[in-house]
Short mmCIF file of C-alpha atoms and ligand atoms in Angstrom, two decimals:
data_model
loop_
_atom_site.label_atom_id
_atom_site.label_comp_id
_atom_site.label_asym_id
_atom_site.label_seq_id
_atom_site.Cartn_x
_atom_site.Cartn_y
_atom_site.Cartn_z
CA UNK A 1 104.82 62.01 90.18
CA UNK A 2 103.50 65.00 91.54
CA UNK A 3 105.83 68.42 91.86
CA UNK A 4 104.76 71.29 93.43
CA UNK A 5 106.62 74.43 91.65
CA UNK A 6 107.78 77.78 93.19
CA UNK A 7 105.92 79.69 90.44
CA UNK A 8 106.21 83.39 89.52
CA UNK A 9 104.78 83.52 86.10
CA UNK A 10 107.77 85.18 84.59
CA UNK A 11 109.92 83.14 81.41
CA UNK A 12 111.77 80.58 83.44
CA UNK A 13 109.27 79.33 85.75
CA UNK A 14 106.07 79.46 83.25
CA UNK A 15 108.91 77.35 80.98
CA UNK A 16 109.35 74.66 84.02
CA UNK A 17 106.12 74.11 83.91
CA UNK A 18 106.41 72.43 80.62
CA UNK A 19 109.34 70.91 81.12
CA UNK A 20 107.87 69.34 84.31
CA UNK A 21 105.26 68.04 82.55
CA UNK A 22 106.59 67.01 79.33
CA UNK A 23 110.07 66.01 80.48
CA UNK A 24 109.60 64.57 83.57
CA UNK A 25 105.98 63.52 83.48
CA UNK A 26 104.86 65.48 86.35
CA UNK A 27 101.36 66.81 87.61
CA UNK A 28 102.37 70.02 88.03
CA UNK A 29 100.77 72.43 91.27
CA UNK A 30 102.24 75.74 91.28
CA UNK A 31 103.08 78.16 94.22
CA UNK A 32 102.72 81.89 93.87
CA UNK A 33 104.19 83.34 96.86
CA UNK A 34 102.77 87.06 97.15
CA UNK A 35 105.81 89.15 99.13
CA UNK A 36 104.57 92.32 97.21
CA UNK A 37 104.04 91.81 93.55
CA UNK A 38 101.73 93.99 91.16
CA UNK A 39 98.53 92.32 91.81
CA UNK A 40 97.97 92.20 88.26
CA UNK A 41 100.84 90.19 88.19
CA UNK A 42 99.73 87.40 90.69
CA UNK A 43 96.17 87.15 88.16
CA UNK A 44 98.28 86.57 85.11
CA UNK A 45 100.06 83.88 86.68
CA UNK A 46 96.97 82.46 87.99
CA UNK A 47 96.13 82.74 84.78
CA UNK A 48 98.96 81.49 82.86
CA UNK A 49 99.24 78.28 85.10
CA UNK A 50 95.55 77.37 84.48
CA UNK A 51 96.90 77.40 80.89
CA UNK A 52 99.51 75.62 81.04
CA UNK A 53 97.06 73.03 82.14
CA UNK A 54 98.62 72.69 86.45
CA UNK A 55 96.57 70.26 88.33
CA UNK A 56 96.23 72.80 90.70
CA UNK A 57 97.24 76.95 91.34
CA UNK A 58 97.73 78.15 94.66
CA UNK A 59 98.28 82.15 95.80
CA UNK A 60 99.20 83.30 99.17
CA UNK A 61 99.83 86.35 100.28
CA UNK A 62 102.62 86.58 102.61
CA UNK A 63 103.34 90.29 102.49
CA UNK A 64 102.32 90.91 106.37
CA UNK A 65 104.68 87.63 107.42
CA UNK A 66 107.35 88.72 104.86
CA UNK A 67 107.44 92.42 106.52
CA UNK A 68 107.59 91.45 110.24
CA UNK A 69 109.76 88.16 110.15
CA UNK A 70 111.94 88.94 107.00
CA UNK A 71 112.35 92.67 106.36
CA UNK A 72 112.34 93.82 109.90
CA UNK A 73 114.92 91.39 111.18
CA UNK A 74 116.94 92.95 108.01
CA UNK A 75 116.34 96.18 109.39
CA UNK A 76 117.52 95.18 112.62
CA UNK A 77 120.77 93.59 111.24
CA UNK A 78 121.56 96.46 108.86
CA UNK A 79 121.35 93.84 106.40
CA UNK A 80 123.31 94.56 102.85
CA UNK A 81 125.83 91.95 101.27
CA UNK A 82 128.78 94.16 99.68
CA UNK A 83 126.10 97.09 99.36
CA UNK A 84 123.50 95.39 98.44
CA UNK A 85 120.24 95.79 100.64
CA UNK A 86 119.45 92.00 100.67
CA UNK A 87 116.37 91.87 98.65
CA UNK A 88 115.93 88.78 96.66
CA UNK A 89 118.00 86.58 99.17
CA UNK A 90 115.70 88.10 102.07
CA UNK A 91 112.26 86.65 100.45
CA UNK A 92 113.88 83.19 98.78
CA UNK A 93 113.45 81.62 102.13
CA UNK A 94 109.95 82.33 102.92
CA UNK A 95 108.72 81.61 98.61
CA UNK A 96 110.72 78.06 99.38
CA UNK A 97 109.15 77.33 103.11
CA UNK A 98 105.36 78.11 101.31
CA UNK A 99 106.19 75.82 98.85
CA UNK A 100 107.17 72.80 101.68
CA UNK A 101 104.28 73.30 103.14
CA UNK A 102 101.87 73.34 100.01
CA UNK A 103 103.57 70.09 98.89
CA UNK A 104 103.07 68.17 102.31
CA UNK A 105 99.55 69.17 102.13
CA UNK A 106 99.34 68.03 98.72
CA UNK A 107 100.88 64.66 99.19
CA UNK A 108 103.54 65.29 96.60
CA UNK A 109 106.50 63.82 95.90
CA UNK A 110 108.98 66.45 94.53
CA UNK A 111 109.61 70.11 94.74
CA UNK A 112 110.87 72.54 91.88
CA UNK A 113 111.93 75.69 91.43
CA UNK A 114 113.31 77.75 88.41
CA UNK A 115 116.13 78.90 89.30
CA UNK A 116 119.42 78.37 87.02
CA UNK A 117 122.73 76.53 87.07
CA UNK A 118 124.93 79.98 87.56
CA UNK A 119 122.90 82.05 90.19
CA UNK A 120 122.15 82.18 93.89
CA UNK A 121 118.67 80.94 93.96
CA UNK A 122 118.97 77.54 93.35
CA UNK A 123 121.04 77.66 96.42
CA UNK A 124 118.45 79.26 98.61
CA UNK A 125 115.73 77.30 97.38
CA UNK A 126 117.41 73.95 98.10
CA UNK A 127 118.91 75.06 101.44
CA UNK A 128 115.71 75.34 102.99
CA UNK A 129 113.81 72.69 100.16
CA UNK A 130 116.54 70.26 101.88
CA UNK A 131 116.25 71.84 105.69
CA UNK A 132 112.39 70.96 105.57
CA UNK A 133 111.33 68.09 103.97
CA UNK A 134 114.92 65.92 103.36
CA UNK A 135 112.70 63.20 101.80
CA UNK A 136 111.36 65.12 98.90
CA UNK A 137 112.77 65.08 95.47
CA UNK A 138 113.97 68.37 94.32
CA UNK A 139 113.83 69.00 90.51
CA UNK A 140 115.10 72.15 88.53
CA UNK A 141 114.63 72.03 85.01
CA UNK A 142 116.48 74.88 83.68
CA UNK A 143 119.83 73.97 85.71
CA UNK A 144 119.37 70.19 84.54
CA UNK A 145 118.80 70.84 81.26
CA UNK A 146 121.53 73.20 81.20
CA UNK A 147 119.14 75.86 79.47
CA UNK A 148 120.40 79.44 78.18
CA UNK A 149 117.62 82.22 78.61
CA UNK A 150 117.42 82.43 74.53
CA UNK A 151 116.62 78.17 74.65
CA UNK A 152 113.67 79.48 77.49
CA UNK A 153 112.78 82.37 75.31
CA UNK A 154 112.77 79.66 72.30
CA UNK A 155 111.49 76.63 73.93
CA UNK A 156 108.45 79.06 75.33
CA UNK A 157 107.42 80.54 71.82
CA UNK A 158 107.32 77.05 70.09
CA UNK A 159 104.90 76.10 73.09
CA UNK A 160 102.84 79.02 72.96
CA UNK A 161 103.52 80.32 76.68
CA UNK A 162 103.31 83.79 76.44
CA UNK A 163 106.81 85.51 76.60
CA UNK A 164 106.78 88.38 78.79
CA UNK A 165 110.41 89.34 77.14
CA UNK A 166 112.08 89.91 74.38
CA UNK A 167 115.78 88.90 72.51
CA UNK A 168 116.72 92.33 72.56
CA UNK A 169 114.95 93.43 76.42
CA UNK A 170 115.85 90.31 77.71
CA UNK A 171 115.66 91.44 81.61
CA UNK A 172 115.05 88.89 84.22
CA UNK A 173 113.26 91.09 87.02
CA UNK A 174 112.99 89.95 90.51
CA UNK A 175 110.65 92.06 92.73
CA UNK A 176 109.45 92.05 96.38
CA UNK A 177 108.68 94.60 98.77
CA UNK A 178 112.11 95.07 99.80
CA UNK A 179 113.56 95.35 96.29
CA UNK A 180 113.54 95.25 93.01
CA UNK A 181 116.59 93.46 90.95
CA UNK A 182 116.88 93.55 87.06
CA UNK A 183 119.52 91.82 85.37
CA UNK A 184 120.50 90.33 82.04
CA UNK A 185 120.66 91.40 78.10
CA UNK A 186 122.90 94.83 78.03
CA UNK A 187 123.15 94.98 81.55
CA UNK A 188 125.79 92.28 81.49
CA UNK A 189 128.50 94.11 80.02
CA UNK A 190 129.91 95.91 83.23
CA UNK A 191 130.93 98.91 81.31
CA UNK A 192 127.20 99.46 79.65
CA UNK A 193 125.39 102.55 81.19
CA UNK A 194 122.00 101.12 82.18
CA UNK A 195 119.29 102.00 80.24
CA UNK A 196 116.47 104.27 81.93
CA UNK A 197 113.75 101.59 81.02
CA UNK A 198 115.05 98.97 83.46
CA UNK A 199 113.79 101.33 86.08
CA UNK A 200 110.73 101.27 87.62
CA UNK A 201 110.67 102.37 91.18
CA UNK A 202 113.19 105.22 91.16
CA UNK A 203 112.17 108.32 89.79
CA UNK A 204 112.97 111.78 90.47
CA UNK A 205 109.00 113.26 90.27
CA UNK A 206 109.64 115.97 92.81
CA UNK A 207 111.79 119.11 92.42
CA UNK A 208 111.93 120.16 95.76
CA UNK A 209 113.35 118.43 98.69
CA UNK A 210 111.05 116.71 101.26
CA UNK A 211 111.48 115.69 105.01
CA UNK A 212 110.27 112.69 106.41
CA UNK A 213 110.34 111.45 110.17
CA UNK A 214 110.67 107.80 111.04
CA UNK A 215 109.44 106.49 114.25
CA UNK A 216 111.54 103.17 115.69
CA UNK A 217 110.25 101.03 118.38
CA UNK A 218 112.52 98.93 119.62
CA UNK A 219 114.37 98.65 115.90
CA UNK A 220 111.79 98.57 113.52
CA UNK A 221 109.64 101.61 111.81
CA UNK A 222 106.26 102.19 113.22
CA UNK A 223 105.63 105.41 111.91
CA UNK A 224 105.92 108.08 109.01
CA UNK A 225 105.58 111.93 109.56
CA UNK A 226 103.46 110.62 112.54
CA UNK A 227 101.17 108.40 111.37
CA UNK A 228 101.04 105.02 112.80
CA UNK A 229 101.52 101.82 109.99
CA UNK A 230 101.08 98.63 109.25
CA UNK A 231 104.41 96.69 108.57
CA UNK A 232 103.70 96.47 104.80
CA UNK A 233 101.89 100.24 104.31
CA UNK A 234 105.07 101.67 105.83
CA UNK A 235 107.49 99.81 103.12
CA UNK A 236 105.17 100.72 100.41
CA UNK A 237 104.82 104.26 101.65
CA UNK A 238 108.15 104.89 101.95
CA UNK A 239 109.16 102.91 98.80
CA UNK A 240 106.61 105.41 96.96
CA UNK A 241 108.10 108.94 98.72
CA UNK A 242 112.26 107.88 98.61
CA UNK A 243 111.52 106.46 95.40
CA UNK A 244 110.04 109.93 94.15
CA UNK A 245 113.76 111.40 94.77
CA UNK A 246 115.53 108.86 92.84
CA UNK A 247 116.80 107.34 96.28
CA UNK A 248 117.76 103.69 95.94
CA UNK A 249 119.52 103.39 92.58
CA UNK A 250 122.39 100.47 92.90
CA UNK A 251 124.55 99.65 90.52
CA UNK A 252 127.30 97.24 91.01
CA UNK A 253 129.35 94.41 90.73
CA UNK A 254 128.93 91.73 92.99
CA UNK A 255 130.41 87.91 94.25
CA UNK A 256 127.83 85.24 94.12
CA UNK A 257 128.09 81.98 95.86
CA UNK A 258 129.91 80.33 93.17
CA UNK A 259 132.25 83.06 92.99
CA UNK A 260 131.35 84.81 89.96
CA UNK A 261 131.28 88.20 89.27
CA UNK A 262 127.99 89.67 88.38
CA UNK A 263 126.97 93.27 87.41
CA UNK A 264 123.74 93.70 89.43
CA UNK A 265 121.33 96.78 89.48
CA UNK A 266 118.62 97.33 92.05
CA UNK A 267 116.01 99.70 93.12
CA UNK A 268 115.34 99.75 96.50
CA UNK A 269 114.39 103.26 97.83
CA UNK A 270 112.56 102.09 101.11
CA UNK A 271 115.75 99.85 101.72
CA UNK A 272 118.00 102.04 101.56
CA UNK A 273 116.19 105.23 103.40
CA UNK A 274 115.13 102.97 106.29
CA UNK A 275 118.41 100.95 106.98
CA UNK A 276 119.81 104.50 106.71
CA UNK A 277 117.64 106.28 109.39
CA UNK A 278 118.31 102.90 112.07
CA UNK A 279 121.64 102.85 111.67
CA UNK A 280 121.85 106.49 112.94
CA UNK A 281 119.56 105.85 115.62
CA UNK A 282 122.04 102.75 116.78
CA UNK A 283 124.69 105.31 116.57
CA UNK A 284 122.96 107.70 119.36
CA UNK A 285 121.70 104.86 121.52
CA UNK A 286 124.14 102.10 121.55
CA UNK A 287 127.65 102.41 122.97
CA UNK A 288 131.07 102.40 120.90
CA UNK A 289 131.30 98.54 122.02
CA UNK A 290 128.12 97.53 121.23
CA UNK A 291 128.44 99.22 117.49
CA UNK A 292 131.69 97.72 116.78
CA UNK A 293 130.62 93.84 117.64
CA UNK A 294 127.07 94.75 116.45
CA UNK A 295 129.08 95.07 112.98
CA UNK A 296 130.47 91.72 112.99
CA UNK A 297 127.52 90.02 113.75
CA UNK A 298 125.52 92.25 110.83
CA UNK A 299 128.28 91.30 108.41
CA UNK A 300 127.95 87.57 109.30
CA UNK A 301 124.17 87.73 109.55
CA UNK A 302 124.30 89.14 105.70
CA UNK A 303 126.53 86.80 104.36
CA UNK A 304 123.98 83.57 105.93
CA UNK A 305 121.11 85.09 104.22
CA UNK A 306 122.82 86.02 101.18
CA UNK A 307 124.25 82.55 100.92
CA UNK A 308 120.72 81.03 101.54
CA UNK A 309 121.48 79.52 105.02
CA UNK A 310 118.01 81.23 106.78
CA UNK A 311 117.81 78.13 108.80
CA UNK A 312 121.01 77.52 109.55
CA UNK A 313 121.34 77.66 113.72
CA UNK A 314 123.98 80.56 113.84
CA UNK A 315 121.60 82.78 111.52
CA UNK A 316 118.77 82.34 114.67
CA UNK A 317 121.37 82.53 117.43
CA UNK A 318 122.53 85.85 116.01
CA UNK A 319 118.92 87.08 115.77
CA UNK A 320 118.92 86.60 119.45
CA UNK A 321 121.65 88.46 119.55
CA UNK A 322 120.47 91.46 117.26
CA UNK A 323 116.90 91.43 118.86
CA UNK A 324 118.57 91.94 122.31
CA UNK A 325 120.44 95.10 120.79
CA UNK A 326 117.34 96.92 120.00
CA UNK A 327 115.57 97.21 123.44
CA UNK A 328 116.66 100.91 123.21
CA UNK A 329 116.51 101.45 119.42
CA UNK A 330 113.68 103.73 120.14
CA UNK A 331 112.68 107.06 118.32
CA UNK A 332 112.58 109.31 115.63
CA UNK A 333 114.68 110.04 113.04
CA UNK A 334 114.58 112.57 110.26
CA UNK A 335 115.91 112.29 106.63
CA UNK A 336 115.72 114.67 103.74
CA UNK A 337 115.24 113.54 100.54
CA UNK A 338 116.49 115.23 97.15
CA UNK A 339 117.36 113.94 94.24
CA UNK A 340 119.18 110.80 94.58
CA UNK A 341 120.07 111.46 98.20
CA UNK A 342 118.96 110.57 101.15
CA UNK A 343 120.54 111.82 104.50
CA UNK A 344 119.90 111.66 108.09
CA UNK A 345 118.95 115.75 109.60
CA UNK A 346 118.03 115.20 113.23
CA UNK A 347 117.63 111.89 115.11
CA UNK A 348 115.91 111.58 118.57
CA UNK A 349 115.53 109.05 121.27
CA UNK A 350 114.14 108.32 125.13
CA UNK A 351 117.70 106.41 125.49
CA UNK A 352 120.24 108.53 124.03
CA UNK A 353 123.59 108.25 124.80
CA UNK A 354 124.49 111.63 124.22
CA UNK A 355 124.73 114.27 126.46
CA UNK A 356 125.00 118.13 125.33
CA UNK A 357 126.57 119.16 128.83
CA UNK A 358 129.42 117.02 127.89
CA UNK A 359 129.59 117.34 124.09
CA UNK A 360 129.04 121.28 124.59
CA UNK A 361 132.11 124.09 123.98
CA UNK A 362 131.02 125.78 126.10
CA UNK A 363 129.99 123.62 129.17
CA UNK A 364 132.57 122.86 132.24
CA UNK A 365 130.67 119.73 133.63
CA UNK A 366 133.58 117.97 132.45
CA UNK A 367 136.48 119.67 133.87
CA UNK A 368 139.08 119.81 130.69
CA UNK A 369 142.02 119.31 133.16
CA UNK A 370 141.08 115.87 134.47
CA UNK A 371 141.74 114.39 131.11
CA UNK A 372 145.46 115.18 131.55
CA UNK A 373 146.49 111.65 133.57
CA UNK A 374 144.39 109.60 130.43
CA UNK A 375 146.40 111.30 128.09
CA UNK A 376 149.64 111.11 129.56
CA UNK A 377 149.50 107.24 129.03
CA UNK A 378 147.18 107.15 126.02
CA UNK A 379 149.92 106.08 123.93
CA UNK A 380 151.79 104.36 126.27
CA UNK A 381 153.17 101.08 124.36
CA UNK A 382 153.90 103.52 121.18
CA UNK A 383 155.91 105.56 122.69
CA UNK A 384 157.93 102.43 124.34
CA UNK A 385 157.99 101.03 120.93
CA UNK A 386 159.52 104.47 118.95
CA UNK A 387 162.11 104.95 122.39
CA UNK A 388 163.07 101.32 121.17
CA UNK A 389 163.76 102.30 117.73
CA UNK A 390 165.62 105.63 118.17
CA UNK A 391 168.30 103.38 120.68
N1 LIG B 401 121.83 88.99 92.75
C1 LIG B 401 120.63 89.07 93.53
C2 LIG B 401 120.67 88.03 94.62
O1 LIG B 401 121.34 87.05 94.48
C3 LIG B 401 119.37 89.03 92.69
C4 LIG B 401 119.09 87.71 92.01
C5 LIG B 401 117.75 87.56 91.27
N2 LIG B 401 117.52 88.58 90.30
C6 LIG B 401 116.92 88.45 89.11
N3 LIG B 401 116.79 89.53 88.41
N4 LIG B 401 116.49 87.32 88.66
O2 LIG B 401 120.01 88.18 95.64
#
């Protein structure tokens, strides 16, 4: 039988590829989805697979479809799951619909992933795995075999795959453009301070504070300080400048699918400084209304994703509905970036909302004394209710 893997080179997946063959007598193709991974990563998988003796390795860089179709509909949506910028969950989709398509081409007969028995993966993978192609097989070793990290790390020395961790630094890493998530060995005792070597993207370099302007268009960033970028330079830019404050630390404890608790810690500077900067730019554009059901619809957007549903109907339907929103998310808006923190200074935009005369203390375009008839009845059933009482 022939399985086409969703391959990342890291412990569990290099370990499926193994098991694939050995345990389920597979010819093994693997699938490195590229949605912004050290390059030098993407050669030592290449080279890792070709190792572990795959039929075939395929690469494909998806970092300009992951930006526009993934990370900028999350920046439209405000997209975060109980705080947490969806990172992972946001690229699962696209690894798992790269992976349908390789195996069609190839003729195969099952699909794979690496993903284990306790974590979210497994259900995003499937989700679309079964959305796609219902008539494939879908195999996942680790989950099957009901393997503990210590029986990869084990199984994986006594074949001679290389073991890019250790008993004691026992991380498992997941990294995109969006995000980077690191959990596992101390990490999993709640009450453990992390470590500073689980971080990687966050690092306070710069002593002084720095400004940078974002330019929207219509809800997504076009532009830093000015200068005009592609979808995938402006992440990495501003991944490189908030992450040079320390902006984007997360620590926390959060409710998978299957409803356990997990400690989680992220880095996710450009995440969290760009959600930031469109969220204020909603505020000054869209009206009271519009924010409050916008809300709803981001909360319920976030939970789809997180829960692997991408192709679910409602998760496109709302997408209409978000896309619609940001006809007038358009402008600039300033944050200032010191150590750690990350706020909003001045915001700008064609379609503002806001008006100065009327804001103003000391402007009389809106004649103070009108309001007197709107207050008079602003509490109108409250004050029915508390006569009530008092009788
Ligand atoms: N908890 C995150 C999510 O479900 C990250 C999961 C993958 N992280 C990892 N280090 N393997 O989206």
């Amino acid at each position: 039988m022939k399985a086409v893997l969703a391959y990342s080179g890291g412990l569990d997946t290099s370990v499926c590829v193994k098991l694939l063959q050995d345990k389920y007598a597979c010819d093994v193709v693997t699938v490195t989805v590229d949605v912004g991974v050290a390059q030098d990563e993407l050669r030592e998988a290449e080279e890792k697979a070709e190792k572990l003796g795959v039929v075939r390795h395929i690469t494909i860089d998806a970092k300009e479809e992951f930006a526009r179709e993934y990370i900028f509909r999350a920046i439209k949506a405000n997209a975060s799951y109980e705080g947490y910028p969806l990172s992972t969950a946001l690229a699962r989709p696209l690894i798992a619909t790269k992976v349908v398509e390789v195996a069609k081409e190839e003729e195969a007969e099952a699909l794979a992933h690496g993903a284990t028995g306790k974590g979210n993966d497994q259900f995003r993978f499937e989700a679309v795995f079964r959305s796609l192609a219902p008539e494939m097989e879908i195999i996942a070793p680790v989950r099957e075999l009901n393997l503990t990290r210590k029986d990869s790390i084990k199984y994986a020395k006594k074949m001679g795959i290389p073991v890019p961790v250790e008993i004691d630094k026992p991380y498992s890493v997941d990294e995109n453009l969006w995000g980077r998530s690191i959990e596992g060995g101390i990490l999993e005792d709640p009450s453990a301070v992390p470590p500073e070597e689980i971080y990687q993207w966050t690092k306070v370099t710069k002593e002084e504070a720095e400004d940078v302007e974002v330019e929207f268009e219509k809800g997504v960033p076009v532009a830093l300080n000015g200068e005009k970028l592609s979808p995938v330079e402006l992440v990495e830019r501003m991944n490189a400048i908030a992450g040079s404050h320390g902006v984007g630390r997360i620590d926390m404890i959060e409710d998978r699918i299957l409803g356990i608790k997990a400690r989680e810690n992220y880095e996710c500077p450009a995440a969290v400084a760009l959600i930031k900067a469109h969220k204020q730019l909603e505020h000054l554009v869209l009206t009271r209304l519009e924010l409050k059901f916008k809300a709803a619809v981001e909360q319920e957007w976030s939970e789809l994703v997180y829960n692997g549903l991408w192709t679910e109907p409602l998760r496109i339907d709302l997408d209409a509905f978000i896309d619609k929103t940001q006809d007038r998310v358009t402008g600039k808006v300033k944050l200032r970036l010191h150590s750690g923190s990350c706020r909003v200074v001045s915001r700008s935009s064609p379609y503002a909302l806001y008006s100065e005369r009327l804001a103003s203390f000391d402007d009389v375009t809106l004649d103070q004394r009108s309001v007197e008839g709107m207050l008079r009845y602003h509490a109108l059933q409250a004050s029915l209710y508390q006569k009530l009482r008092k009788d």
